[in-house]
Tab-separated table of C-alpha atoms in Angstrom:
chain	number	residue	atom	x	y	z
A	1	MET	CA	49.868	49.549	-20.056
A	2	ASP	CA	51.331	47.845	-23.107
A	3	ARG	CA	53.952	45.917	-21.172
A	4	LEU	CA	55.872	43.528	-23.383
A	5	LEU	CA	58.256	40.752	-22.452
A	6	ASP	CA	61.898	41.749	-22.191
A	7	ASP	CA	64.635	39.753	-20.462
A	8	MET	CA	62.477	37.760	-18.049
A	9	SER	CA	63.592	34.330	-16.848
A	10	ARG	CA	61.490	31.312	-15.956
A	11	PRO	CA	60.963	30.958	-12.198
A	12	ASP	CA	62.816	28.079	-10.559
A	13	SER	CA	59.557	26.766	-9.117
A	14	ALA	CA	56.118	27.476	-10.480
A	15	VAL	CA	54.091	25.265	-8.163
A	16	ASP	CA	54.022	24.367	-4.504
A	17	THR	CA	56.498	21.831	-3.191
A	18	VAL	CA	55.172	19.240	-0.744
A	19	ASP	CA	56.271	15.898	0.584
A	20	ALA	CA	55.831	13.010	-1.859
A	21	SER	CA	53.315	11.458	0.520
A	22	ASP	CA	50.962	14.409	0.144
A	23	ASP	CA	47.585	13.363	-1.258
A	24	GLU	CA	47.788	16.023	-3.920
A	25	LYS	CA	50.849	15.452	-6.113
A	26	VAL	CA	52.533	18.620	-7.253
A	27	ALA	CA	54.473	19.357	-10.415
A	28	SER	CA	57.860	21.019	-10.150
A	29	GLY	CA	58.755	24.200	-11.978
A	30	SER	CA	61.403	22.351	-13.996
A	31	GLU	CA	58.845	19.709	-14.985
A	32	LEU	CA	56.448	22.387	-16.195
A	33	GLY	CA	59.188	24.022	-18.217
A	34	GLU	CA	60.665	20.863	-19.704
A	35	GLU	CA	58.526	20.695	-22.833
A	36	SER	CA	58.473	24.469	-23.366
A	37	ALA	CA	62.207	24.321	-23.988
A	38	LYS	CA	61.626	22.418	-27.238
A	39	GLU	CA	60.931	25.703	-28.994
A	40	GLU	CA	61.637	29.311	-28.095
A	41	SER	CA	60.516	29.224	-24.490
A	42	ILE	CA	57.764	31.260	-22.902
A	43	PRO	CA	59.367	32.675	-19.748
A	44	VAL	CA	56.585	31.578	-17.399
A	45	PRO	CA	54.886	28.176	-16.983
A	46	VAL	CA	51.909	27.398	-19.224
A	47	ALA	CA	49.858	24.360	-18.217
A	48	MET	CA	46.481	22.682	-18.602
A	49	TRP	CA	44.201	20.065	-17.137
A	50	ASP	CA	42.930	18.208	-20.211
A	51	PHE	CA	39.798	16.094	-19.867
A	52	ASP	CA	39.845	14.703	-23.420
A	53	HIS	CA	36.464	16.130	-24.321
A	54	CYS	CA	37.449	17.310	-27.783
A	55	ASP	CA	38.733	15.752	-30.983
A	56	PRO	CA	42.513	15.325	-30.469
A	57	LYS	CA	43.117	16.506	-34.042
A	58	ARG	CA	41.254	19.756	-33.385
A	59	CYS	CA	42.092	20.398	-29.731
A	60	SER	CA	44.148	23.559	-29.291
A	61	GLY	CA	45.569	22.396	-25.970
A	62	LYS	CA	46.760	19.081	-27.358
A	63	LYS	CA	48.413	20.835	-30.286
A	64	LEU	CA	50.312	23.166	-27.958
A	65	SER	CA	51.299	20.156	-25.856
A	66	ARG	CA	52.695	18.359	-28.911
A	67	LEU	CA	54.706	21.489	-29.702
A	68	GLY	CA	56.068	21.613	-26.165
A	69	LEU	CA	54.395	24.946	-25.383
A	70	ILE	CA	52.055	23.740	-22.658
A	71	LYS	CA	52.417	21.168	-19.902
A	72	ASP	CA	49.749	18.588	-19.007
A	73	LEU	CA	48.760	18.513	-15.343
A	74	ARG	CA	47.233	15.582	-13.494
A	75	VAL	CA	44.036	15.960	-11.511
A	76	GLY	CA	45.182	16.674	-7.979
A	77	GLN	CA	48.232	18.719	-8.944
A	78	ARG	CA	48.250	22.200	-7.498
A	79	PHE	CA	49.271	25.178	-9.581
A	80	ARG	CA	50.391	28.417	-7.962
A	81	GLY	CA	49.891	30.670	-10.962
A	82	ILE	CA	46.635	31.967	-12.447
A	83	VAL	CA	44.130	29.227	-13.300
A	84	VAL	CA	41.550	30.247	-15.903
A	85	THR	CA	38.635	28.047	-14.897
A	86	PHE	CA	36.167	29.004	-17.616
A	87	GLU	CA	36.369	30.372	-21.136
A	88	ASP	CA	33.955	33.270	-20.551
A	89	LEU	CA	33.045	35.419	-17.588
A	90	PRO	CA	29.270	35.311	-17.092
A	91	ILE	CA	27.530	38.602	-16.384
A	92	LEU	CA	26.923	37.425	-12.822
A	93	LEU	CA	30.216	36.365	-11.298
A	94	PRO	CA	30.273	33.151	-9.246
A	95	LYS	CA	30.821	33.982	-5.603
A	96	GLY	CA	34.464	34.325	-4.704
A	97	THR	CA	35.801	34.198	-8.268
A	98	ALA	CA	37.327	37.317	-9.782
A	99	PRO	CA	38.226	38.152	-13.371
A	100	VAL	CA	41.843	38.263	-14.437
A	101	SER	CA	43.202	41.813	-14.277
A	102	PRO	CA	46.487	43.686	-14.796
A	103	SER	CA	47.068	43.429	-11.030
A	104	ASP	CA	47.615	39.677	-11.532
A	105	ARG	CA	50.894	40.349	-13.352
A	106	ALA	CA	53.012	39.533	-10.299
A	107	ILE	CA	51.272	36.169	-9.837
A	108	VAL	CA	51.869	35.294	-13.494
A	109	ASP	CA	55.509	36.409	-13.196
A	110	GLU	CA	56.013	33.859	-10.432
A	111	GLY	CA	53.674	31.031	-11.401
A	112	GLY	CA	52.393	31.362	-14.971
A	113	ILE	CA	48.928	30.505	-16.291
A	114	ALA	CA	47.010	27.229	-16.463
A	115	VAL	CA	43.718	26.472	-18.203
A	116	VAL	CA	41.023	23.798	-18.037
A	117	GLU	CA	40.443	22.069	-21.374
A	118	CYS	CA	36.894	20.765	-21.263
A	119	SER	CA	33.538	20.981	-23.004
A	120	TRP	CA	30.763	23.246	-21.755
A	121	ALA	CA	28.377	20.399	-22.528
A	122	ARG	CA	30.232	18.110	-20.120
A	123	LEU	CA	31.082	20.411	-17.224
A	124	GLU	CA	29.400	18.048	-14.765
A	125	GLU	CA	32.154	15.518	-15.519
A	126	VAL	CA	34.956	17.859	-14.493
A	127	PRO	CA	36.157	17.457	-10.863
A	128	PHE	CA	36.688	21.172	-10.299
A	129	ALA	CA	37.141	20.579	-6.564
A	130	LYS	CA	40.346	18.688	-7.359
A	131	ILE	CA	41.853	21.405	-9.545
A	132	ARG	CA	41.423	24.220	-7.107
A	133	SER	CA	43.984	26.965	-7.022
A	134	PRO	CA	44.537	29.927	-4.719
A	135	ASN	CA	44.417	32.060	-7.868
A	136	GLU	CA	41.379	30.972	-9.852
A	137	ARG	CA	40.277	33.566	-12.375
A	138	LEU	CA	37.612	34.064	-15.011
A	139	LEU	CA	37.968	36.030	-18.219
A	140	PRO	CA	35.997	39.220	-18.794
A	141	TYR	CA	33.657	39.488	-21.756
A	142	LEU	CA	35.351	38.813	-25.082
A	143	VAL	CA	34.109	37.974	-28.549
A	144	ALA	CA	34.514	34.229	-29.020
A	145	ALA	CA	37.170	33.476	-31.625
A	146	ASN	CA	38.035	29.883	-30.877
A	147	PRO	CA	39.516	29.321	-27.406
A	148	VAL	CA	39.951	32.660	-25.628
A	149	ASN	CA	41.906	31.464	-22.587
A	150	TYR	CA	45.098	32.953	-23.996
A	151	ALA	CA	43.619	36.441	-23.566
A	152	ALA	CA	44.737	36.188	-19.940
A	153	PHE	CA	48.329	36.664	-21.146
A	154	TYR	CA	47.342	39.814	-23.028
A	155	ILE	CA	45.432	41.270	-20.083
A	156	VAL	CA	48.401	40.960	-17.705
A	157	GLY	CA	50.826	42.340	-20.301
A	158	TYR	CA	52.459	39.166	-21.627
A	159	ASP	CA	51.838	40.063	-25.263
A	160	LYS	CA	54.668	38.024	-26.727
A	161	ALA	CA	53.612	34.926	-24.798
A	162	ALA	CA	50.048	35.253	-26.105
A	163	GLU	CA	51.297	35.731	-29.655
A	164	ARG	CA	53.667	32.779	-29.328
A	165	LEU	CA	50.719	30.525	-28.489
A	166	LEU	CA	48.219	31.972	-30.950
A	167	GLU	CA	50.565	31.925	-33.933
A	168	LYS	CA	50.311	28.138	-33.956
A	169	PHE	CA	46.701	28.286	-35.150
A	170	SER	CA	45.207	29.365	-38.463
A	171	TRP	CA	42.681	31.478	-36.570
A	172	GLY	CA	45.273	33.017	-34.261
A	173	HIS	CA	45.736	36.177	-36.312
A	174	SER	CA	42.034	36.978	-36.017
A	175	PHE	CA	41.988	36.857	-32.219
A	176	TRP	CA	43.523	40.295	-31.713
A	177	SER	CA	41.638	41.884	-34.593
A	178	VAL	CA	38.368	40.730	-32.995
A	179	ASN	CA	39.215	41.307	-29.335
A	180	GLY	CA	42.075	43.820	-29.358
A	181	ASP	CA	39.935	46.867	-28.558
A	182	LEU	CA	38.268	45.049	-25.651
A	183	ILE	CA	41.599	43.846	-24.264
A	184	LYS	CA	43.045	47.361	-24.479
A	185	ARG	CA	40.149	48.639	-22.406
A	186	TYR	CA	40.637	45.921	-19.783
A	187	ARG	CA	44.338	46.775	-19.622
A	188	THR	CA	43.489	50.322	-18.541
A	189	CYS	CA	42.085	48.795	-15.341
A	190	GLN	CA	44.053	48.213	-12.185
A	191	THR	CA	42.041	45.708	-10.163
A	192	ALA	CA	39.492	42.924	-10.671
A	193	GLU	CA	36.775	45.326	-9.513
A	194	ASP	CA	37.836	47.779	-12.216
A	195	VAL	CA	37.616	44.986	-14.812
A	196	ILE	CA	34.101	44.099	-13.660
A	197	ARG	CA	33.025	47.729	-13.997
A	198	MET	CA	34.640	47.946	-17.436
A	199	GLN	CA	32.893	44.764	-18.518
A	200	GLU	CA	29.551	46.132	-17.348
A	201	ALA	CA	30.181	49.321	-19.313
A	202	ILE	CA	31.102	47.356	-22.446
A	203	ILE	CA	28.004	45.171	-22.209
A	204	ALA	CA	25.813	48.241	-21.613
A	205	GLU	CA	27.296	49.906	-24.694
A	206	MET	CA	26.662	46.811	-26.780
A	207	GLU	CA	23.073	46.553	-25.576
A	208	ALA	CA	22.458	50.248	-26.307
A	209	GLU	CA	23.980	49.872	-29.765
A	210	HIS	CA	21.838	46.807	-30.445
A	211	ALA	CA	18.692	48.625	-29.306
A	212	ALA	CA	19.521	51.646	-31.454
A	213	SER	CA	20.194	49.434	-34.465
A	214	LYS	CA	16.920	47.611	-33.929
A	215	GLN	CA	15.075	50.921	-33.691
A	216	ARG	CA	16.666	52.192	-36.878
A	217	GLY	CA	15.677	48.996	-38.622
A	218	GLY	CA	12.099	49.363	-37.433
A	219	GLU	CA	11.903	52.952	-38.601
A	220	SER	CA	13.268	52.107	-42.039
A	221	GLY	CA	10.558	49.469	-42.404
A	222	HIS	CA	7.759	52.013	-42.227
């Protein structure tokens, strides 16, 4: 399952094309790729809706934008690739929203990945209805190590793209060391349903380990 990037080219169009009078303005594939060309390009579009909730000097999305590795989207723009709508997948999935899985590779090949840069404390301010996508996804359970959105690239097999983004941060090297084993397990899955079952198994293992550790601690105290 360790599929790495080889000689893949950027799609000509990564988003829907509609008439200019359409209420929802749409970005073109060339527009999404324009800034990525400033450095060694990632062969699929990478984009974000940024709601300016974080300190610009510390915002990972803004840093990638300054480096030309991610494209800013306007509210109302439609994105045909995978849209990671939240940073973590809750144990109970919202109705109709599936986790990203290896089966999403074809969608990423054609349309790339976009994320929502916002604060959990200010979710009520985010107009999620206006950033809807036919391919909204959540991430399965991961250990938080700064923003984890880029794990979506790892899960679908775009290792080099994930590394290209993470290498720009001082904490980037720790992401794989913390989450690599979990990502490898998710990459053995085929479908979103498989990922959900794997996540449940991982959480159950963690809970059992925690209970056993707590029991050992209690016994040692006697």
